[in-house]
Amino acid sequence: MSTATTSGRAVGTALGRALGRAVRHARQGLFAPAPARGLALARIVFYGGLFVLYAGHDFRLWGEVGPVFWRPLWPLPTDVPPPPATLVAAVSLAFKASLLSTCLGIATRWSAALAALAGLFTLGLPNQWGVTFHTDAPIVLLLLVLAFARLGDDLAFPPRRRPRAAPAADGEYRWPLVAARLTLCLVFLAAGLSKCLAGGWDWIASDHLARLLLKQQVTSRPWLDWGVMVAAQPLLYHGLAALTVAIELAYPLALVWRRARPLLVTGGVLLLLGFAALVGPRFAALAFAHVWWLPWERLTAGGTRGR
Amino acid sequence: MSPWRQRAVAAGLVLLVAATGHEVITGKEHWPLSSYPMFSRVETEATVDRLRLYGVTPGGVRVELRGDSGELAPLGESRLRVALGRLEGDPTAQRCALADVFARYEARRAAGEHPGPPLASLAVERLTWRLEPGGERPVELVRRQAVASYAPGTPEPRPGRGEPGV
């Protein structure tokens, strides 16, 4: 009895220590000082890239669609009418303008908050007509997370007349990088787990992928018509199915396993390209969001490598 | 960085992880949170069917409308297909939907916003394909069924009949 109690305590103590180490490690990973320059450059690239991606997209057209198609989803009540065209036009313009002003560092905190809220409306609106698309959902999550970050402490516009010394390295400039990467990890992990839960082993071992590739040839618009060829090669489609699930489940390791990061992140981007090429959905913005994996925290104001 | 802000950031990220976990476990969607369930269900059906939209020109030429040139904007083919499928039991609503698509197609064509030809009417068909991975004809169209049609100024159409063996 006393031996069991003693060993139970020992296990509890060991678990407590392991948990404490994990928390310390997570805190260090999230909040260790990083230079403001890295986050500022990431801001310029990410928001500038999103502006380029969405600038040509005419969201105003959603204000012209007939109410017969309207089917609002959570969190909107089912009886809410579609938004008027003028509101759609104004908010979508605000979305694009706020992406650009965040990129340029103009009133960055307000711009980033506006980009998140206007993005929630603008990118969420196309899902209120009966079909939920998942291509832009990660971008909205990223914008919401980044709205709380101090993105404009460096490389802001217009430059100050009497420039102060460059902001000191701080945890404020590291956690947004980690949070953005965590958001991307959650997307891939959720997709992998969904396949395991809904399809199980059959997702890989059955001819599911072959049927899916054939189906998408006639119901979607993949870049390539190779689906028919792949569907005729069991070894190939079983291998691709296994690789897909493996990449999605292993992707979050990129957060903690720095050596494997290039392989896992490249695998994630190639997977998104593979979806577009063989299955159809285009995750252009999500693929672009992988810029958050660049080692921004190693950049310092002088251009040398930091911690 | 102040300790309270560190705690707030950590709590926010824990919340994000927990919310995503909830979506995965329950299979529900609260956009922008999602379990990203697309293509996760195992395909076992030997056939697949989809609604297709066609435009008919004044000269009687049928043109498949798949939204490649923005002619169905902003809905696009997949959203329109799902919407028309949802409205199948309601001919009035379906006609109203097709009238909306037709009006926007013609208005945008007149404004030079897509290169499609002028149309006199729209037709919706259900196409069924047989899938046979590794077979001699892996994807074969086996059925074409008229579902609905719309022409401005005409009375409500009756549901079409199936025409097996294309």
Tab-separated table of C-alpha atoms in Angstrom:
chain	number	residue	atom	x	y	z
A	1	MET	CA	0.000	0.000	0.000
A	2	SER	CA	2.673	2.441	1.067
A	3	THR	CA	4.821	1.420	-1.895
A	4	ALA	CA	1.913	2.104	-4.257
A	5	THR	CA	1.291	5.486	-2.623
A	6	THR	CA	4.979	6.391	-2.872
A	7	SER	CA	5.224	5.403	-6.545
A	8	GLY	CA	1.958	7.283	-7.254
A	9	ARG	CA	3.451	10.399	-5.713
A	10	ALA	CA	6.629	9.941	-7.725
A	11	VAL	CA	4.635	9.695	-10.957
A	12	GLY	CA	2.629	12.778	-9.965
A	13	THR	CA	5.795	14.711	-9.193
A	14	ALA	CA	7.392	13.667	-12.483
A	15	LEU	CA	4.280	14.678	-14.414
A	16	GLY	CA	4.170	18.010	-12.586
A	17	ARG	CA	7.807	18.667	-13.441
A	18	ALA	CA	7.262	17.700	-17.091
A	19	LEU	CA	4.240	20.001	-17.280
A	20	GLY	CA	6.224	22.808	-15.669
A	21	ARG	CA	9.027	22.317	-18.186
A	22	ALA	CA	6.511	22.324	-21.057
A	23	VAL	CA	4.916	25.561	-19.820
A	24	ARG	CA	8.341	27.214	-19.403
A	25	HIS	CA	9.335	26.030	-22.869
A	26	ALA	CA	6.073	27.328	-24.386
A	27	ARG	CA	6.462	30.669	-22.623
A	28	GLN	CA	10.038	30.973	-23.833
A	29	GLY	CA	8.950	30.082	-27.378
A	30	LEU	CA	6.112	32.612	-27.324
A	31	PHE	CA	7.556	35.546	-25.439
A	32	ALA	CA	11.353	35.498	-25.794
A	33	PRO	CA	12.506	38.952	-26.961
A	34	ALA	CA	12.564	39.399	-30.726
A	35	PRO	CA	13.352	42.497	-32.801
A	36	ALA	CA	10.518	44.732	-34.005
A	37	ARG	CA	12.033	44.835	-37.491
A	38	GLY	CA	11.241	41.184	-38.204
A	39	LEU	CA	7.566	41.524	-37.329
A	40	ALA	CA	7.357	44.781	-39.287
A	41	LEU	CA	8.786	43.126	-42.391
A	42	ALA	CA	6.412	40.179	-41.980
A	43	ARG	CA	3.545	42.677	-41.705
A	44	ILE	CA	4.573	44.427	-44.929
A	45	VAL	CA	4.872	41.173	-46.866
A	46	PHE	CA	1.703	39.525	-45.511
A	47	TYR	CA	-0.697	42.468	-45.688
A	48	GLY	CA	0.804	43.673	-48.969
A	49	GLY	CA	0.430	40.207	-50.453
A	50	LEU	CA	-3.173	39.933	-49.288
A	51	PHE	CA	-3.893	43.335	-50.806
A	52	VAL	CA	-2.531	42.133	-54.150
A	53	LEU	CA	-4.521	38.866	-53.898
A	54	TYR	CA	-7.836	40.526	-53.061
A	55	ALA	CA	-7.497	43.875	-54.875
A	56	GLY	CA	-8.876	42.499	-58.136
A	57	HIS	CA	-11.752	40.667	-56.472
A	58	ASP	CA	-15.025	42.552	-56.940
A	59	PHE	CA	-16.847	41.784	-53.676
A	60	ARG	CA	-19.504	44.406	-54.549
A	61	LEU	CA	-21.220	41.822	-56.764
A	62	TRP	CA	-22.418	40.006	-53.635
A	63	GLY	CA	-24.674	42.974	-52.992
A	64	GLU	CA	-26.466	42.306	-56.291
A	65	VAL	CA	-27.335	38.617	-55.762
A	66	GLY	CA	-31.059	37.939	-55.378
A	67	PRO	CA	-32.425	37.118	-51.916
A	68	VAL	CA	-33.632	33.715	-53.185
A	69	PHE	CA	-30.049	32.481	-52.769
A	70	TRP	CA	-29.566	33.996	-49.288
A	71	ARG	CA	-29.005	31.402	-46.569
A	72	PRO	CA	-27.232	33.004	-43.606
A	73	LEU	CA	-24.975	30.843	-41.475
A	74	TRP	CA	-23.806	31.095	-37.888
A	75	PRO	CA	-23.626	33.561	-36.159
A	76	LEU	CA	-26.270	35.380	-38.236
A	77	PRO	CA	-29.936	34.706	-37.413
A	78	THR	CA	-31.789	32.891	-40.193
A	79	ASP	CA	-34.237	35.754	-40.736
A	80	VAL	CA	-31.633	38.479	-41.247
A	81	PRO	CA	-31.910	39.943	-44.784
A	82	PRO	CA	-28.935	40.142	-47.156
A	83	PRO	CA	-26.863	43.303	-46.711
A	84	PRO	CA	-27.589	46.192	-49.080
A	85	ALA	CA	-25.238	46.646	-52.020
A	86	THR	CA	-23.965	49.981	-50.686
A	87	LEU	CA	-22.894	48.368	-47.396
A	88	VAL	CA	-21.125	45.528	-49.215
A	89	ALA	CA	-19.331	48.025	-51.449
A	90	ALA	CA	-18.281	50.218	-48.508
A	91	VAL	CA	-17.035	47.379	-46.284
A	92	SER	CA	-15.178	45.599	-49.074
A	93	LEU	CA	-13.478	48.894	-49.979
A	94	ALA	CA	-12.575	49.403	-46.315
A	95	PHE	CA	-11.155	45.866	-46.242
A	96	LYS	CA	-8.849	46.479	-49.184
A	97	ALA	CA	-7.845	49.944	-47.951
A	98	SER	CA	-7.070	48.625	-44.458
A	99	LEU	CA	-4.913	45.820	-45.880
A	100	LEU	CA	-2.899	48.429	-47.758
A	101	SER	CA	-2.646	50.848	-44.851
A	102	THR	CA	-1.562	48.039	-42.487
A	103	CYS	CA	1.073	47.043	-45.020
A	104	LEU	CA	2.339	50.625	-45.207
A	105	GLY	CA	2.190	51.068	-41.448
A	106	ILE	CA	-0.349	53.914	-41.487
A	107	ALA	CA	-2.188	53.997	-38.146
A	108	THR	CA	-1.257	50.341	-38.004
A	109	ARG	CA	-3.149	49.309	-34.889
A	110	TRP	CA	-6.440	50.741	-36.191
A	111	SER	CA	-5.774	49.540	-39.722
A	112	ALA	CA	-5.119	45.966	-38.579
A	113	ALA	CA	-8.263	45.978	-36.427
A	114	LEU	CA	-10.308	47.287	-39.366
A	115	ALA	CA	-8.757	44.690	-41.689
A	116	ALA	CA	-9.839	41.945	-39.273
A	117	LEU	CA	-13.417	43.174	-38.865
A	118	ALA	CA	-13.943	44.171	-42.497
A	119	GLY	CA	-12.284	40.897	-43.554
A	120	LEU	CA	-14.648	38.912	-41.343
A	121	PHE	CA	-17.574	40.563	-43.152
A	122	THR	CA	-16.147	40.622	-46.672
A	123	LEU	CA	-14.629	37.138	-46.768
A	124	GLY	CA	-17.520	35.692	-44.767
A	125	LEU	CA	-20.204	37.107	-47.058
A	126	PRO	CA	-19.689	34.583	-49.909
A	127	ASN	CA	-20.436	31.780	-47.424
A	128	GLN	CA	-23.895	33.161	-46.681
A	129	TRP	CA	-25.402	31.851	-49.926
A	130	GLY	CA	-25.703	28.178	-49.117
A	131	VAL	CA	-22.162	26.820	-49.408
A	132	THR	CA	-19.312	27.274	-46.952
A	133	PHE	CA	-15.928	27.544	-48.600
A	134	HIS	CA	-12.821	27.035	-46.494
A	135	THR	CA	-10.299	28.799	-48.677
A	136	ASP	CA	-10.384	32.148	-46.836
A	137	ALA	CA	-11.297	31.042	-43.298
A	138	PRO	CA	-7.629	30.697	-42.165
A	139	ILE	CA	-6.910	34.198	-43.472
A	140	VAL	CA	-9.722	35.662	-41.378
A	141	LEU	CA	-8.379	33.833	-38.312
A	142	LEU	CA	-4.902	35.215	-38.995
A	143	LEU	CA	-6.250	38.760	-39.394
A	144	LEU	CA	-8.182	38.437	-36.127
A	145	VAL	CA	-5.135	37.150	-34.224
A	146	LEU	CA	-2.808	39.771	-35.703
A	147	ALA	CA	-5.220	42.599	-34.866
A	148	PHE	CA	-3.982	42.317	-31.272
A	149	ALA	CA	-0.289	42.511	-32.194
A	150	ARG	CA	1.972	45.554	-32.211
A	151	LEU	CA	2.656	45.371	-35.918
A	152	GLY	CA	3.503	49.019	-36.452
A	153	ASP	CA	6.291	49.680	-33.950
A	154	ASP	CA	8.868	49.693	-36.749
A	155	LEU	CA	8.847	50.645	-40.447
A	156	ALA	CA	5.698	52.723	-40.018
A	157	PHE	CA	4.590	55.493	-42.366
A	158	PRO	CA	5.019	58.411	-42.286
A	159	PRO	CA	8.367	58.132	-40.487
A	160	ARG	CA	8.636	60.134	-37.280
A	161	ARG	CA	10.262	63.592	-37.635
A	162	ARG	CA	12.539	62.917	-34.710
A	163	PRO	CA	13.133	59.201	-34.890
A	164	ARG	CA	13.634	57.508	-31.573
A	165	ALA	CA	16.019	54.654	-31.135
A	166	ALA	CA	14.804	51.424	-32.712
A	167	PRO	CA	12.346	49.628	-30.397
A	168	ALA	CA	14.085	47.234	-28.046
A	169	ALA	CA	13.668	43.522	-28.672
A	170	ASP	CA	10.559	42.333	-26.869
A	171	GLY	CA	8.204	39.374	-26.612
A	172	GLU	CA	5.597	41.605	-28.267
A	173	TYR	CA	7.401	41.042	-31.561
A	174	ARG	CA	7.673	37.268	-31.248
A	175	TRP	CA	4.257	36.031	-30.180
A	176	PRO	CA	2.460	37.211	-33.366
A	177	LEU	CA	4.883	35.133	-35.450
A	178	VAL	CA	4.245	32.059	-33.299
A	179	ALA	CA	0.490	32.685	-33.210
A	180	ALA	CA	0.322	32.928	-37.007
A	181	ARG	CA	2.259	29.665	-37.332
A	182	LEU	CA	0.033	28.005	-34.731
A	183	THR	CA	-3.049	29.076	-36.719
A	184	LEU	CA	-1.634	27.437	-39.843
A	185	CYS	CA	-0.819	24.293	-37.843
A	186	LEU	CA	-4.410	24.092	-36.594
A	187	VAL	CA	-5.743	24.250	-40.154
A	188	PHE	CA	-3.638	21.303	-41.326
A	189	LEU	CA	-4.083	19.278	-38.149
A	190	ALA	CA	-7.871	19.749	-38.210
A	191	ALA	CA	-7.997	18.643	-41.858
A	192	GLY	CA	-5.904	15.547	-41.071
A	193	LEU	CA	-7.951	14.634	-38.011
A	194	SER	CA	-11.199	15.104	-39.947
A	195	LYS	CA	-10.004	12.591	-42.525
A	196	CYS	CA	-9.054	10.119	-39.767
A	197	LEU	CA	-12.350	10.553	-37.913
A	198	ALA	CA	-14.664	10.515	-40.940
A	199	GLY	CA	-12.806	8.130	-43.196
A	200	GLY	CA	-10.470	6.189	-40.952
A	201	TRP	CA	-8.061	3.770	-42.541
A	202	ASP	CA	-10.336	3.486	-45.596
A	203	TRP	CA	-9.323	7.018	-46.579
A	204	ILE	CA	-5.948	5.527	-47.504
A	205	ALA	CA	-6.559	1.816	-48.041
A	206	SER	CA	-9.749	1.915	-50.141
A	207	ASP	CA	-10.032	3.328	-53.656
A	208	HIS	CA	-11.466	6.540	-52.163
A	209	LEU	CA	-8.830	8.833	-53.632
A	210	ALA	CA	-9.202	7.258	-57.076
A	211	ARG	CA	-12.968	7.863	-57.019
A	212	LEU	CA	-12.478	11.376	-55.683
A	213	LEU	CA	-9.994	12.256	-58.435
A	214	LEU	CA	-12.316	10.894	-61.121
A	215	LYS	CA	-15.302	12.709	-59.634
A	216	GLN	CA	-13.444	16.007	-59.460
A	217	GLN	CA	-12.578	15.759	-63.145
A	218	VAL	CA	-16.250	16.214	-64.021
A	219	THR	CA	-17.543	18.213	-61.064
A	220	SER	CA	-14.708	20.643	-60.427
A	221	ARG	CA	-11.985	22.465	-62.287
A	222	PRO	CA	-8.572	21.015	-61.327
A	223	TRP	CA	-5.585	22.581	-63.070
A	224	LEU	CA	-4.564	19.241	-64.548
A	225	ASP	CA	-6.454	16.288	-65.980
A	226	TRP	CA	-4.010	13.828	-64.450
A	227	GLY	CA	-6.668	12.543	-62.039
A	228	VAL	CA	-7.739	9.827	-64.511
A	229	MET	CA	-4.149	8.648	-64.885
A	230	VAL	CA	-3.484	8.646	-61.122
A	231	ALA	CA	-6.782	6.819	-60.475
A	232	ALA	CA	-5.563	3.948	-62.658
A	233	GLN	CA	-2.462	3.358	-60.495
A	234	PRO	CA	-3.396	1.887	-57.072
A	235	LEU	CA	0.119	2.214	-55.710
A	236	LEU	CA	0.180	5.874	-56.681
A	237	TYR	CA	-3.214	6.873	-55.269
A	238	HIS	CA	-2.776	4.888	-52.048
A	239	GLY	CA	0.639	6.532	-51.653
A	240	LEU	CA	-0.754	10.017	-52.307
A	241	ALA	CA	-3.585	9.427	-49.828
A	242	ALA	CA	-1.123	8.284	-47.152
A	243	LEU	CA	1.177	11.222	-47.887
A	244	THR	CA	-1.719	13.689	-47.639
A	245	VAL	CA	-2.791	12.477	-44.196
A	246	ALA	CA	0.837	12.209	-43.029
A	247	ILE	CA	1.641	15.787	-44.042
A	248	GLU	CA	-1.519	17.164	-42.442
A	249	LEU	CA	-0.980	15.320	-39.151
A	250	ALA	CA	2.766	15.967	-38.983
A	251	TYR	CA	2.589	19.646	-40.013
A	252	PRO	CA	2.248	20.976	-36.413
A	253	LEU	CA	5.643	19.455	-35.585
A	254	ALA	CA	7.082	22.362	-37.579
A	255	LEU	CA	6.221	24.533	-34.600
A	256	VAL	CA	8.599	22.723	-32.248
A	257	TRP	CA	10.976	20.769	-34.493
A	258	ARG	CA	13.059	23.411	-36.206
A	259	ARG	CA	15.148	21.011	-38.283
A	260	ALA	CA	12.077	19.402	-39.826
A	261	ARG	CA	10.382	22.755	-40.396
A	262	PRO	CA	11.527	23.326	-44.008
A	263	LEU	CA	10.416	19.837	-45.011
A	264	LEU	CA	7.029	20.018	-43.256
A	265	VAL	CA	6.187	23.533	-44.389
A	266	THR	CA	7.254	22.822	-47.974
A	267	GLY	CA	5.140	19.669	-47.801
A	268	GLY	CA	2.158	21.745	-46.681
A	269	VAL	CA	2.534	24.187	-49.566
A	270	LEU	CA	2.973	21.349	-52.075
A	271	LEU	CA	-0.156	19.715	-50.677
A	272	LEU	CA	-2.151	22.901	-51.328
A	273	LEU	CA	-0.741	23.051	-54.858
A	274	GLY	CA	-1.623	19.366	-55.299
A	275	PHE	CA	-5.222	20.049	-54.258
A	276	ALA	CA	-5.494	22.778	-56.899
A	277	ALA	CA	-3.819	20.643	-59.553
A	278	LEU	CA	-5.733	17.382	-59.052
A	279	VAL	CA	-8.820	18.071	-56.913
A	280	GLY	CA	-9.816	21.650	-57.698
A	281	PRO	CA	-9.961	23.977	-54.667
A	282	ARG	CA	-7.516	26.889	-54.818
A	283	PHE	CA	-5.986	27.823	-51.474
A	284	ALA	CA	-3.903	30.676	-52.873
A	285	ALA	CA	-4.163	32.919	-49.812
A	286	LEU	CA	-3.456	30.033	-47.428
A	287	ALA	CA	-0.403	29.019	-49.450
A	288	PHE	CA	0.772	32.632	-49.413
A	289	ALA	CA	0.238	32.813	-45.611
A	290	HIS	CA	3.157	30.405	-45.282
A	291	VAL	CA	5.389	33.498	-45.412
A	292	TRP	CA	4.882	33.513	-41.637
A	293	TRP	CA	7.243	30.536	-41.461
A	294	LEU	CA	10.164	32.616	-42.716
A	295	PRO	CA	12.626	33.247	-39.860
A	296	TRP	CA	11.508	36.847	-39.283
A	297	GLU	CA	12.567	36.766	-35.613
A	298	ARG	CA	16.205	36.439	-36.644
A	299	LEU	CA	16.162	39.775	-38.452
A	300	THR	CA	17.372	42.805	-36.542
A	301	ALA	CA	17.147	46.502	-37.355
A	302	GLY	CA	20.711	46.395	-38.683
A	303	GLY	CA	19.984	43.445	-40.900
A	304	THR	CA	22.154	41.067	-38.893
A	305	ARG	CA	20.933	37.856	-37.407
A	306	GLY	CA	19.458	38.156	-33.978
A	307	ARG	CA	18.642	35.462	-31.491
B	1	MET	CA	5.797	42.834	-22.391
B	2	SER	CA	3.672	42.970	-19.280
B	3	PRO	CA	2.724	39.753	-17.462
B	4	TRP	CA	-1.016	40.418	-17.808
B	5	ARG	CA	-0.648	40.826	-21.560
B	6	GLN	CA	1.367	37.608	-21.741
B	7	ARG	CA	-1.446	35.837	-19.897
B	8	ALA	CA	-4.059	37.376	-22.208
B	9	VAL	CA	-2.165	36.282	-25.329
B	10	ALA	CA	-1.628	32.764	-23.949
B	11	ALA	CA	-5.311	32.512	-22.984
B	12	GLY	CA	-6.360	33.664	-26.459
B	13	LEU	CA	-4.204	31.035	-28.137
B	14	VAL	CA	-5.429	28.285	-25.790
B	15	LEU	CA	-8.973	29.359	-26.672
B	16	LEU	CA	-8.160	29.138	-30.398
B	17	VAL	CA	-6.761	25.609	-29.983
B	18	ALA	CA	-9.723	24.514	-27.857
B	19	ALA	CA	-12.263	25.985	-30.280
B	20	THR	CA	-10.636	24.227	-33.240
B	21	GLY	CA	-10.583	20.986	-31.233
B	22	HIS	CA	-14.290	21.429	-30.566
B	23	GLU	CA	-14.978	21.825	-34.293
B	24	VAL	CA	-13.003	18.663	-35.096
B	25	ILE	CA	-14.644	16.539	-32.389
B	26	THR	CA	-18.212	17.706	-32.997
B	27	GLY	CA	-17.875	18.040	-36.785
B	28	LYS	CA	-19.705	21.363	-36.593
B	29	GLU	CA	-18.661	24.588	-38.262
B	30	HIS	CA	-18.631	28.051	-36.804
B	31	TRP	CA	-16.919	29.971	-39.589
B	32	PRO	CA	-14.101	31.062	-39.610
B	33	LEU	CA	-13.411	28.157	-37.252
B	34	SER	CA	-13.661	24.856	-39.035
B	35	SER	CA	-12.647	21.212	-38.953
B	36	TYR	CA	-11.851	21.491	-42.687
B	37	PRO	CA	-13.944	18.422	-43.483
B	38	MET	CA	-13.869	18.711	-47.280
B	39	PHE	CA	-13.150	15.390	-48.971
B	40	SER	CA	-12.862	13.635	-45.592
B	41	ARG	CA	-15.795	11.256	-46.197
B	42	VAL	CA	-14.781	8.123	-48.055
B	43	GLU	CA	-16.119	7.985	-51.610
B	44	THR	CA	-17.870	4.675	-52.254
B	45	GLU	CA	-20.531	5.549	-54.819
B	46	ALA	CA	-20.202	4.027	-58.271
B	47	THR	CA	-21.866	7.070	-59.821
B	48	VAL	CA	-21.831	10.817	-59.297
B	49	ASP	CA	-24.435	13.311	-60.444
B	50	ARG	CA	-24.333	17.076	-60.670
B	51	LEU	CA	-26.618	19.837	-61.886
B	52	ARG	CA	-25.277	21.753	-64.875
B	53	LEU	CA	-26.453	25.102	-66.156
B	54	TYR	CA	-26.701	25.815	-69.877
B	55	GLY	CA	-27.459	29.003	-71.737
B	56	VAL	CA	-29.368	28.851	-75.014
B	57	THR	CA	-28.624	31.576	-77.559
B	58	PRO	CA	-31.351	33.161	-79.733
B	59	GLY	CA	-30.066	30.906	-82.549
B	60	GLY	CA	-30.667	27.782	-80.424
B	61	VAL	CA	-27.012	27.032	-79.626
B	62	ARG	CA	-26.482	25.557	-76.148
B	63	VAL	CA	-23.559	26.920	-74.158
B	64	GLU	CA	-22.381	25.300	-70.935
B	65	LEU	CA	-22.098	27.931	-68.191
B	66	ARG	CA	-19.389	26.977	-65.717
B	67	GLY	CA	-18.332	30.414	-64.605
B	68	ASP	CA	-14.840	30.251	-66.093
B	69	SER	CA	-15.122	33.741	-67.577
B	70	GLY	CA	-17.052	35.282	-64.725
B	71	GLU	CA	-20.428	34.794	-66.417
B	72	LEU	CA	-21.946	33.406	-63.194
B	73	ALA	CA	-20.207	35.879	-60.884
B	74	PRO	CA	-20.240	36.200	-58.044
B	75	LEU	CA	-21.890	32.842	-57.251
B	76	GLY	CA	-19.747	30.619	-59.459
B	77	GLU	CA	-20.678	27.131	-60.567
B	78	SER	CA	-20.461	25.237	-57.295
B	79	ARG	CA	-22.507	27.687	-55.214
B	80	LEU	CA	-25.108	27.965	-57.958
B	81	ARG	CA	-25.303	24.175	-58.322
B	82	VAL	CA	-25.899	23.702	-54.601
B	83	ALA	CA	-28.468	26.508	-54.503
B	84	LEU	CA	-30.399	25.125	-57.484
B	85	GLY	CA	-30.318	21.657	-55.936
B	86	ARG	CA	-31.682	23.042	-52.677
B	87	LEU	CA	-34.539	24.741	-54.531
B	88	GLU	CA	-35.447	21.674	-56.603
B	89	GLY	CA	-38.689	20.976	-54.762
B	90	ASP	CA	-39.837	24.568	-55.196
B	91	PRO	CA	-40.311	25.445	-58.902
B	92	THR	CA	-41.260	29.044	-58.135
B	93	ALA	CA	-38.106	29.673	-56.130
B	94	GLN	CA	-36.019	27.855	-58.730
B	95	ARG	CA	-37.477	30.012	-61.494
B	96	CYS	CA	-36.809	33.094	-59.385
B	97	ALA	CA	-33.187	31.953	-58.943
B	98	LEU	CA	-32.730	31.346	-62.676
B	99	ALA	CA	-34.307	34.733	-63.432
B	100	ASP	CA	-31.764	36.330	-61.095
B	101	VAL	CA	-28.865	34.511	-62.793
B	102	PHE	CA	-30.192	35.401	-66.265
B	103	ALA	CA	-30.650	39.084	-65.430
B	104	ARG	CA	-27.157	39.396	-63.948
B	105	TYR	CA	-25.612	37.462	-66.864
B	106	GLU	CA	-27.199	39.773	-69.428
B	107	ALA	CA	-26.491	42.958	-67.451
B	108	ARG	CA	-22.826	42.059	-67.035
B	109	ARG	CA	-22.545	40.911	-70.654
B	110	ALA	CA	-23.985	44.238	-71.837
B	111	ALA	CA	-21.445	46.033	-69.641
B	112	GLY	CA	-18.624	44.019	-71.236
B	113	GLU	CA	-17.761	42.252	-67.971
B	114	HIS	CA	-17.742	38.770	-69.517
B	115	PRO	CA	-17.337	37.504	-73.086
B	116	GLY	CA	-20.364	35.156	-73.137
B	117	PRO	CA	-22.895	35.276	-76.000
B	118	PRO	CA	-26.345	36.864	-75.635
B	119	LEU	CA	-28.831	34.322	-74.281
B	120	ALA	CA	-32.517	33.692	-74.891
B	121	SER	CA	-33.018	31.166	-72.091
B	122	LEU	CA	-31.384	29.001	-69.419
B	123	ALA	CA	-31.673	25.242	-68.884
B	124	VAL	CA	-30.668	23.115	-65.910
B	125	GLU	CA	-29.833	19.441	-66.359
B	126	ARG	CA	-28.743	16.707	-64.013
B	127	LEU	CA	-25.791	14.778	-65.422
B	128	THR	CA	-24.831	11.380	-64.048
B	129	TRP	CA	-21.431	9.781	-64.564
B	130	ARG	CA	-20.313	6.235	-63.796
B	131	LEU	CA	-16.935	6.047	-62.074
B	132	GLU	CA	-14.724	3.025	-62.606
B	133	PRO	CA	-11.170	3.522	-61.332
B	134	GLY	CA	-8.794	1.562	-63.542
B	135	GLY	CA	-11.563	0.697	-65.997
B	136	GLU	CA	-11.449	1.137	-69.752
B	137	ARG	CA	-13.718	4.191	-69.471
B	138	PRO	CA	-13.037	5.456	-65.939
B	139	VAL	CA	-15.526	8.340	-66.219
B	140	GLU	CA	-18.575	7.809	-68.391
B	141	LEU	CA	-21.619	10.034	-68.764
B	142	VAL	CA	-24.606	7.687	-68.429
B	143	ARG	CA	-27.599	9.926	-67.892
B	144	ARG	CA	-28.789	13.408	-68.739
B	145	GLN	CA	-32.018	14.665	-67.217
B	146	ALA	CA	-33.744	18.004	-67.782
B	147	VAL	CA	-34.514	19.626	-64.437
B	148	ALA	CA	-35.650	23.184	-65.098
B	149	SER	CA	-35.570	25.932	-67.654
B	150	TYR	CA	-36.155	29.635	-67.775
B	151	ALA	CA	-36.905	32.110	-70.531
B	152	PRO	CA	-37.915	35.683	-69.786
B	153	GLY	CA	-41.647	36.215	-70.227
B	154	THR	CA	-42.636	32.545	-70.357
B	155	PRO	CA	-44.905	30.728	-67.876
B	156	GLU	CA	-43.403	28.470	-65.196
B	157	PRO	CA	-41.905	25.322	-66.746
B	158	ARG	CA	-42.868	21.791	-65.784
B	159	PRO	CA	-40.212	19.481	-64.336
B	160	GLY	CA	-38.402	17.565	-67.086
B	161	ARG	CA	-38.314	13.805	-67.638
B	162	GLY	CA	-35.261	11.598	-67.513
B	163	GLU	CA	-33.549	10.565	-70.726
B	164	PRO	CA	-31.414	7.521	-69.920
B	165	GLY	CA	-28.546	6.458	-72.124
B	166	VAL	CA	-26.875	9.583	-73.484
